[in-house]
Coordinates of C-alpha atoms in Angstrom, one line a residue:
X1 CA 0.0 0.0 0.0
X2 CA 2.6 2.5 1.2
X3 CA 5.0 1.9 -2.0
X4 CA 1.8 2.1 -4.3
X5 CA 1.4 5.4 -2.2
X6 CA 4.8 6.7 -3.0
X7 CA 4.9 5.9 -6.7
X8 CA 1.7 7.5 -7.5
X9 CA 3.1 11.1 -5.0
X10 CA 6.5 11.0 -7.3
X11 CA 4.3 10.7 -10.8
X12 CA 2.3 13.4 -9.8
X13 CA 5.3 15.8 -8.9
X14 CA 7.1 15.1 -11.8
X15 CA 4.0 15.5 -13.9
X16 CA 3.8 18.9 -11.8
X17 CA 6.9 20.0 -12.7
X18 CA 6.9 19.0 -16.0
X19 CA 4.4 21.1 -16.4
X20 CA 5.5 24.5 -14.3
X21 CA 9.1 24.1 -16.2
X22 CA 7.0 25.3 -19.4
X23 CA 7.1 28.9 -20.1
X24 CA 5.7 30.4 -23.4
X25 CA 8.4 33.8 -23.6
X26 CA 11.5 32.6 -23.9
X27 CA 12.8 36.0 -25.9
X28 CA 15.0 37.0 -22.7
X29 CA 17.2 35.6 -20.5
X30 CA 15.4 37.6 -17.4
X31 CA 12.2 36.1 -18.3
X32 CA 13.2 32.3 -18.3
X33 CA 15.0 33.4 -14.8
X34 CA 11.3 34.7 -13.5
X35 CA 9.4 31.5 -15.3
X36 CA 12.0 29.6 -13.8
X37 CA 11.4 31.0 -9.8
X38 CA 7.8 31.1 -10.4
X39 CA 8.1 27.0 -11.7
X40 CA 9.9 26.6 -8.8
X41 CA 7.6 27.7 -6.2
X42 CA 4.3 26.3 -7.9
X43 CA 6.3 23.2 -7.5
X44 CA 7.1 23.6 -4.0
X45 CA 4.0 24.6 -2.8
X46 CA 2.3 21.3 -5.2
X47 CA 4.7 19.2 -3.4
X48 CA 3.4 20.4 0.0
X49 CA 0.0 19.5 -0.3
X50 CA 0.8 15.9 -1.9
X51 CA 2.8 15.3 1.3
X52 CA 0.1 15.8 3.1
X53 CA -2.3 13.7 0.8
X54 CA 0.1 10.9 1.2
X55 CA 0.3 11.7 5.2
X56 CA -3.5 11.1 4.9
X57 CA -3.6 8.7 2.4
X58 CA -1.3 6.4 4.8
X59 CA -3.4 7.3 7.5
X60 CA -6.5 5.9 6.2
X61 CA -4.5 2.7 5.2
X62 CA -3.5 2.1 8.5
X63 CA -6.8 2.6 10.2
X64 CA -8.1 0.2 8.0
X65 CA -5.5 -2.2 8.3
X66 CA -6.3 -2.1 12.1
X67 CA -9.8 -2.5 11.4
X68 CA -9.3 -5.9 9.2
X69 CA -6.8 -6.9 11.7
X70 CA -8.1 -10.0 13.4
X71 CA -5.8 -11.9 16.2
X72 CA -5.7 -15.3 15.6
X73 CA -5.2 -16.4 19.3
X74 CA -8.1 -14.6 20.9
X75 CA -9.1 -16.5 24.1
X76 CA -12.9 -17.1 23.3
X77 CA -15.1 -14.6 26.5
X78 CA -16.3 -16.6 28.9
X79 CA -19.9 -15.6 30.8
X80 CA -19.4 -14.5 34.0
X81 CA -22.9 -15.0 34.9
X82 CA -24.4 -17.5 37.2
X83 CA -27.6 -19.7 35.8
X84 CA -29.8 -17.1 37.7
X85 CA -28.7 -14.1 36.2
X86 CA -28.8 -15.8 32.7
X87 CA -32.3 -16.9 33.3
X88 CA -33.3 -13.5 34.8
X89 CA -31.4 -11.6 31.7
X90 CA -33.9 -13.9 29.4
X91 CA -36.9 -13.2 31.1
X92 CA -36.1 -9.6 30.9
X93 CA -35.8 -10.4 27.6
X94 CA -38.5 -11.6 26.6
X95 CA -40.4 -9.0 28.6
X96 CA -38.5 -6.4 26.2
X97 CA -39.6 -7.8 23.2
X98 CA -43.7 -8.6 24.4
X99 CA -43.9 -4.9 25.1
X100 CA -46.4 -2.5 22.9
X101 CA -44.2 -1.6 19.5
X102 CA -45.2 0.0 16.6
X103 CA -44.1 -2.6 13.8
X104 CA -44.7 -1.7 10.2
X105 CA -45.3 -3.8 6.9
X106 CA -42.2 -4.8 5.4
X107 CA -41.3 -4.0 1.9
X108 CA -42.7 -5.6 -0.8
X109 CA -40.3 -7.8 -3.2
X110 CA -42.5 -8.6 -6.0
X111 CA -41.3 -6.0 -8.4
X112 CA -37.8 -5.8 -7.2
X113 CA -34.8 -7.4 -9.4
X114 CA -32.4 -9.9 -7.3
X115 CA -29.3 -9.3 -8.3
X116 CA -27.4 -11.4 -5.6
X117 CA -27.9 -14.0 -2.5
X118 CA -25.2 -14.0 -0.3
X119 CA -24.3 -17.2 2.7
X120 CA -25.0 -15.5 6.3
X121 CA -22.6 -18.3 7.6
X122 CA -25.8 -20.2 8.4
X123 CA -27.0 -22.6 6.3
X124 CA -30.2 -22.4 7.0
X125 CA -30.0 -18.9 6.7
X126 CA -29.2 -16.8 3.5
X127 CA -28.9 -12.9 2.7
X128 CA -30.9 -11.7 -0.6
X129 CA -30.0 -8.4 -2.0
X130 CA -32.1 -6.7 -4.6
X131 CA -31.7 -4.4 -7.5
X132 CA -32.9 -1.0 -4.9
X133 CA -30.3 -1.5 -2.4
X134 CA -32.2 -3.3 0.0
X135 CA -32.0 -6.6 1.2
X136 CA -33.2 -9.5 3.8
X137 CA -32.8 -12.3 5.7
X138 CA -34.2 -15.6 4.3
X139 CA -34.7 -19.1 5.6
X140 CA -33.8 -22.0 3.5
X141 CA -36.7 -24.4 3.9
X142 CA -34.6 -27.3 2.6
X143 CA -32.6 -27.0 5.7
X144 CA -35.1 -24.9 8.3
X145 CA -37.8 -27.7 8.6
X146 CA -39.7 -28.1 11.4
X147 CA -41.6 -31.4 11.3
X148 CA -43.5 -30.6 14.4
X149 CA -45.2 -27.9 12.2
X150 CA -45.8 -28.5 8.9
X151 CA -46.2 -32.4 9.2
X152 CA -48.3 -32.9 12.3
X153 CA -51.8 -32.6 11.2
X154 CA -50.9 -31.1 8.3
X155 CA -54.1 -31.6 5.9
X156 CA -54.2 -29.0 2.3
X157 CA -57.6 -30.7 2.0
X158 CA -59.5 -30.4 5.3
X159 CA -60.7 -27.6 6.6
X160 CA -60.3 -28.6 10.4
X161 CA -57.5 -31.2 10.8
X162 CA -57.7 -30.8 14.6
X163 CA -60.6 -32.9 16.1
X164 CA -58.4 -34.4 18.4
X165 CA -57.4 -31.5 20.0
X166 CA -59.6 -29.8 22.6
X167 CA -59.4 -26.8 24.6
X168 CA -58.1 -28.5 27.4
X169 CA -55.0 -29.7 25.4
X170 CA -53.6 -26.3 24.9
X171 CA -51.3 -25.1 27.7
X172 CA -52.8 -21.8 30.0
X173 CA -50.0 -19.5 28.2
X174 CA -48.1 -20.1 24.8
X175 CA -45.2 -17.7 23.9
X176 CA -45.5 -16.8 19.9
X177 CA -42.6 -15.0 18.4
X178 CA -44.6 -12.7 15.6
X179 CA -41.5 -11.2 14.3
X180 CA -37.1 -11.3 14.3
X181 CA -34.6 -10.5 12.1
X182 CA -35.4 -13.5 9.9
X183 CA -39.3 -12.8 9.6
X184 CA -41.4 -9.9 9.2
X185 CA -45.2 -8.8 8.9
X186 CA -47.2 -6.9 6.1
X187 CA -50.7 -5.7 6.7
X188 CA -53.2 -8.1 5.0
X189 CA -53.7 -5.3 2.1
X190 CA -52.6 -2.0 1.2
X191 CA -54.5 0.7 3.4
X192 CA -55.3 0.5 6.8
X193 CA -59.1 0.6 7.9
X194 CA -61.5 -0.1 10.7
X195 CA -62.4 -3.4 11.0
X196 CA -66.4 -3.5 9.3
X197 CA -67.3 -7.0 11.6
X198 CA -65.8 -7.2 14.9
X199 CA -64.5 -10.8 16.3
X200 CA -66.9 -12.6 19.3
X201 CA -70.5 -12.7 19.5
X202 CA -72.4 -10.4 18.0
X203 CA -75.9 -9.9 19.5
X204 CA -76.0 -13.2 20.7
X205 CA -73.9 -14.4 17.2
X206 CA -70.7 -15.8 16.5
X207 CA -67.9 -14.0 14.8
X208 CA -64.7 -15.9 14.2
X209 CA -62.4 -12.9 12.8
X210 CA -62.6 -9.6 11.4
X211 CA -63.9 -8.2 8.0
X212 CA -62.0 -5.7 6.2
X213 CA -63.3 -3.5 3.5
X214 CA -62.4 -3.7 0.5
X215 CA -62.2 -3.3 -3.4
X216 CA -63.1 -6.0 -5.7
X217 CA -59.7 -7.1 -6.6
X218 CA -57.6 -5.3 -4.3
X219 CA -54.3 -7.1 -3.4
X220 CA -53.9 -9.5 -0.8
X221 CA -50.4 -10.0 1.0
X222 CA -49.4 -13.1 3.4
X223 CA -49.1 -11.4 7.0
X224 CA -46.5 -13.6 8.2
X225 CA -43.9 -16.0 6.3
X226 CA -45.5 -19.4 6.3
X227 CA -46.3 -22.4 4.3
X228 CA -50.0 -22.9 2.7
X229 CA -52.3 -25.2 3.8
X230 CA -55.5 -25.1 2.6
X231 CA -56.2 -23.1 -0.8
X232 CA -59.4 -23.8 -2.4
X233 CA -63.1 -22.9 -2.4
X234 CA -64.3 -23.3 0.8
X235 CA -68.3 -23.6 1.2
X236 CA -69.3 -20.0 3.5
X237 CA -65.8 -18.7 2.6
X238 CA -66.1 -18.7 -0.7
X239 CA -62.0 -18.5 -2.1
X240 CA -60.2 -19.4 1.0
X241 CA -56.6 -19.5 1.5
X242 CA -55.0 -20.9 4.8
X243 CA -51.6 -20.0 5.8
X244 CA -49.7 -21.9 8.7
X245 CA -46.4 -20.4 10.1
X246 CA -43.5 -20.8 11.8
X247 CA -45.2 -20.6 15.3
X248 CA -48.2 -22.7 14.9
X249 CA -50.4 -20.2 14.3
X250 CA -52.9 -20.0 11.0
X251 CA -54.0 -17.1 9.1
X252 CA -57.4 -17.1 7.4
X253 CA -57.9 -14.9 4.3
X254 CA -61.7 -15.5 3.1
X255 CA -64.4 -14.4 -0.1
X256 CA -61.3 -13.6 -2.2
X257 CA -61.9 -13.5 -6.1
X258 CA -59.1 -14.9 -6.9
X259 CA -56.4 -17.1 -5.2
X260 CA -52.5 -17.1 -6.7
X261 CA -50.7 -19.8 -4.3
X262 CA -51.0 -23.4 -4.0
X263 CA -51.1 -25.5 -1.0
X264 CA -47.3 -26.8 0.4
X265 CA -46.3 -23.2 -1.0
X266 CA -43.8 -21.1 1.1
X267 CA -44.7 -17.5 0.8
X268 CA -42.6 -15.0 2.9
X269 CA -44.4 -11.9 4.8
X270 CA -45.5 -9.7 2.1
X271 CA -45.7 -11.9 -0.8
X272 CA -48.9 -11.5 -2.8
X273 CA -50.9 -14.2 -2.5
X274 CA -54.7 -13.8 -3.7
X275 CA -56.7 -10.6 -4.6
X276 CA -60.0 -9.4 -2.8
X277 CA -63.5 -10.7 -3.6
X278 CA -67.3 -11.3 -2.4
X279 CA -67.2 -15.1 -2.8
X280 CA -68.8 -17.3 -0.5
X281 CA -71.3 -16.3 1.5
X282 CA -71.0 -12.9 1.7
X283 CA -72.8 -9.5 1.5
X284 CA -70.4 -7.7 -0.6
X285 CA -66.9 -7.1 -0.7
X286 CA -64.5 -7.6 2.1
X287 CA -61.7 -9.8 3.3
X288 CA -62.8 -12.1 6.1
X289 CA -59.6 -12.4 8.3
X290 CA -59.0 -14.8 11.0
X291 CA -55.7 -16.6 13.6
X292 CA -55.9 -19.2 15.1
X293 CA -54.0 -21.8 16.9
X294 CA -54.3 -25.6 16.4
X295 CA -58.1 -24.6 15.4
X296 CA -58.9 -22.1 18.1
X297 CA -59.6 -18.8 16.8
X298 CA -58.8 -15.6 19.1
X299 CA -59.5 -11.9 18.2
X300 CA -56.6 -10.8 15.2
X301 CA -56.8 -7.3 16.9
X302 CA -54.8 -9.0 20.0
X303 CA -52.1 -8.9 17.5
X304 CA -53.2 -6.3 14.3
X305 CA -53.9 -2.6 15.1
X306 CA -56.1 -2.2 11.5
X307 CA -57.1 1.2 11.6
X308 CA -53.3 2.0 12.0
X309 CA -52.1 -1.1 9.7
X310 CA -49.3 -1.9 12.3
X311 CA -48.1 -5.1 14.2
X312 CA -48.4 -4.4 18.2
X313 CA -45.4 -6.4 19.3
X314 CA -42.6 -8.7 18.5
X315 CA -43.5 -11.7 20.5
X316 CA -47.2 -12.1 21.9
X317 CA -48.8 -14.6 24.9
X318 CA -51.5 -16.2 23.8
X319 CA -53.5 -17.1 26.5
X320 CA -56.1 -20.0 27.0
X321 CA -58.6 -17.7 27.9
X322 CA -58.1 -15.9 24.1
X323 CA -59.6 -18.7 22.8
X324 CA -63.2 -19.2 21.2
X325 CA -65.4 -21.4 22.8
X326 CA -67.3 -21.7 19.2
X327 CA -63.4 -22.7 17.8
X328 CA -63.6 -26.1 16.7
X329 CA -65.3 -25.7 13.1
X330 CA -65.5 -23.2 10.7
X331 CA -66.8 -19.9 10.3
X332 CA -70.9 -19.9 10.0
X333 CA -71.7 -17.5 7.6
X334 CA -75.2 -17.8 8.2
X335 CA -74.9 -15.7 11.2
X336 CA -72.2 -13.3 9.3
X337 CA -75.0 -12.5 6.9
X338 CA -77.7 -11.8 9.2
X339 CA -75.3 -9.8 11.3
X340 CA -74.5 -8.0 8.2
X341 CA -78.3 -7.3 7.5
X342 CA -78.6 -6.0 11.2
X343 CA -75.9 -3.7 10.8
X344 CA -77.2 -2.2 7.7
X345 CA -80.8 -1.9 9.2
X346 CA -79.0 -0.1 12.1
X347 CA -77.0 1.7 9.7
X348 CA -79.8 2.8 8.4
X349 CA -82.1 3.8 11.2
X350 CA -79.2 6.0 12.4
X351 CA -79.2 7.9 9.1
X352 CA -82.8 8.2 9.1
X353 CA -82.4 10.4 13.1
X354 CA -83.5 13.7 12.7
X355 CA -82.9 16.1 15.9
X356 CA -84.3 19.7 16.7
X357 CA -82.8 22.5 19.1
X358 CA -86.0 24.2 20.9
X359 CA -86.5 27.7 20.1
X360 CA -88.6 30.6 21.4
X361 CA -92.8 29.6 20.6
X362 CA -92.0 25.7 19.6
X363 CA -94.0 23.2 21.0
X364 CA -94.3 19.7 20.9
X365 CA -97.1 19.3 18.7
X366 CA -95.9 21.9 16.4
X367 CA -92.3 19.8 15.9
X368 CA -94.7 16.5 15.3
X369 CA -96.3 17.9 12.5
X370 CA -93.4 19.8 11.1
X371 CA -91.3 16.1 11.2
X372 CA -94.5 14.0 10.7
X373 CA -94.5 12.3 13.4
X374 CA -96.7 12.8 16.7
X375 CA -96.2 13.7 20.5
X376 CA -96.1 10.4 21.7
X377 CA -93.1 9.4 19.6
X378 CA -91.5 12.3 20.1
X379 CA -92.1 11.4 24.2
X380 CA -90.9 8.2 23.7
X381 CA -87.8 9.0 21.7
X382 CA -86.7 11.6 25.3
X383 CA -87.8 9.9 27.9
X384 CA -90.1 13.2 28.4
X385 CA -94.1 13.8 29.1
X386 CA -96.7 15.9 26.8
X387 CA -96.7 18.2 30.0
X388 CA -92.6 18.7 29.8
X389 CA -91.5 22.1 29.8
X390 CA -89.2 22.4 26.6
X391 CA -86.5 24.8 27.7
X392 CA -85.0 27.1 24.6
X393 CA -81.7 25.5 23.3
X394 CA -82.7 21.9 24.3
X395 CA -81.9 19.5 21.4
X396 CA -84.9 16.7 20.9
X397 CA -85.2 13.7 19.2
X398 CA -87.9 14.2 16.5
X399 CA -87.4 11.1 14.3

């Protein structure tokens, strides 16, 4: 490095020179002599400034030679701790990591080049970089298998491959890890929004995930990496895809129009996987969204904030007690749809509210024929009497 160094310093002063030496008037002796000093300094003063380039130059070589430098006969560190500070440190761990976060879709792949994939040192594990600059962590399925996973009841025909597990066979608390630097999350679709159908019962009806609104044909995107299970049309759910991941839970994705993966598929969080429908029994179009674990659904907004599009934390505890007593069969659609018509008939009754602020001379048989209506409903609607005293600036129900 340091002769390299020197070589190119002397090329450059001799070029330098080379250069200064030439002088256009050479009529008179005096004004070589003055090209000559004026050569002179321009050389001395180039000279200084690529003594300090090499200075700097050689500098930088030696900070990275310290940098690369690796000592072969390193004693490998030893931990210091005893078994109950490593077990306390890994509590506090986990503790860290099942805390409230704010974790946002990760970027999507599809339309990005890959221009490389790179060993992490881990064969299981590999780096992919694409044509943007980015890049991620993936897990080679040939070697990252998990047989206690994706081969016990694993079933890409049956809906509900878990009738011999009941309730009472999961454990009080399960630790899921969501997301780590190997696995991430995207938000089922593009857009975050209110949830339209709410998980649990539902005015004495059962509801075994969340609808999302949608546009017909919007994309749909794997929440989690995962492998598919079940894709196919699915009697209530219409298009159905079922996705089971790394941690044991499933993710439902229902009433698409279209489905683009096939079952034993491995899809990676954010790959596109179906686009958005109104198959199945449903009352127009939405994605019907559902988790579970080994068949037992539990409320997706435990581990989705919608209206924000964002994952709430790293690594969740699922407890028992999460878990729908109405879990071990599918969805009924039957009571989706008539919750759906109840919503719309409430929808529409709260549209149809009209509401009047009392002024000076109203009365209440006045406001019941201006709103068609009569007293009594008008009564009825306040909790009030014909012979109540309507005070100016009171607002009344009149419809």
């Amino acid at each position: 490095m340091k002769r390299y160094l020197l070589i190119l310093a002397a090329f450059a002063m001799a070029s330098t020179a080379t250069a200064a030496a030439r002088n256009p008037r050479k009529s008179t002796r005096a004004a070589r002599l003055e090209a000559a000093e004026r050569a002179a300094d321009s050389l001395r003063a180039v000279t200084a400034r690529q003594a300090a380039l090499i200075d700097s130059l050689q500098n930088l070589a030696a900070a990275l030679d310290d940098e690369l430098y690796v000592e072969e006969d390193v004693a490998p560190k030893i931990d210091t701790r005893t078994p109950e500070e490593i077990a306390a440190d890994s509590v506090a761990d986990m503790h860290r990591r099942m805390e409230r976060k704010e974790i946002r879709s990760t970027f999507e792949t599809d339309d990005l080049t890959v221009i490389d994939t790179l060993s992490s040192g881990n064969d299981a594990l590999y780096v992919v970089l694409f044509g943007d600059n980015s890049w991620k962590y993936v897990r080679n399925r040939e070697v990252a298998k998990d047989s206690t996973i994706f081969e016990k009841y694993w079933d890409t025909k049956s809906l509900f491959p878990y009738s011999s597990v009941t309730k009472a066979d999961i454990p009080e608390s399960v630790v899921v890890t969501l997301v780590d630097s190997t696995s991430g999350f995207h938000y089922p679709y593009k857009g975050a929004v209110n949830p339209r159908g709410k998980f649990g019962l539902r005015r004495g009806r059962r509801h075994q995930g969340v609808d999302l609104p949608l546009k017909m044909r919007d994309t749909i995107y794997a929440t989690f990496s995962g492998r598919v299970r079940i894709s196919q049309s699915v009697r209530g759910y219409g298009n159905l895809i079922i996705i089971r991941h790394d941690n044991g839970l499933e993710t439902y994705y229902g009433h698409l129009s279209e489905r683009l993966v096939e079952p034993n598929q491995w899809v990676e969080a954010g790959d596109i996987i179906g686009l958005g429908g109104s198959t199945g029994r449903s009352t127009g179009p939405h994605l019907h969204f559902e988790t579970r674990y080994y068949g037992q659904s539990f409320d997706p907004e435990r581990l989705i904030d919608f209206p924000r599009g964002i994952l709430n934390r790293e690594v969740f505890l699922l407890k028992r007690s999460f878990l729908s007593i109405y879990s071990n069969a599918g969805q009924d659609f039957d009571d989706e749809e008539a919750n759906e018509k109840q919503d719309k008939q409430e929808a529409a009754e709260r549209a149809a509210m009209r509401y009047h602020k009392i002024r000076s001379g109203d009365t209440l048989g006045h406001l019941a024929v201006k709103y068609g209506t009569t007293v009594k409903k008008i009564c009825a609607l306040n909790g009030i009497k014909p012979t109540t005293v309507l005070r100016i600036g009171r607002t009344l129900r009149v419809r």
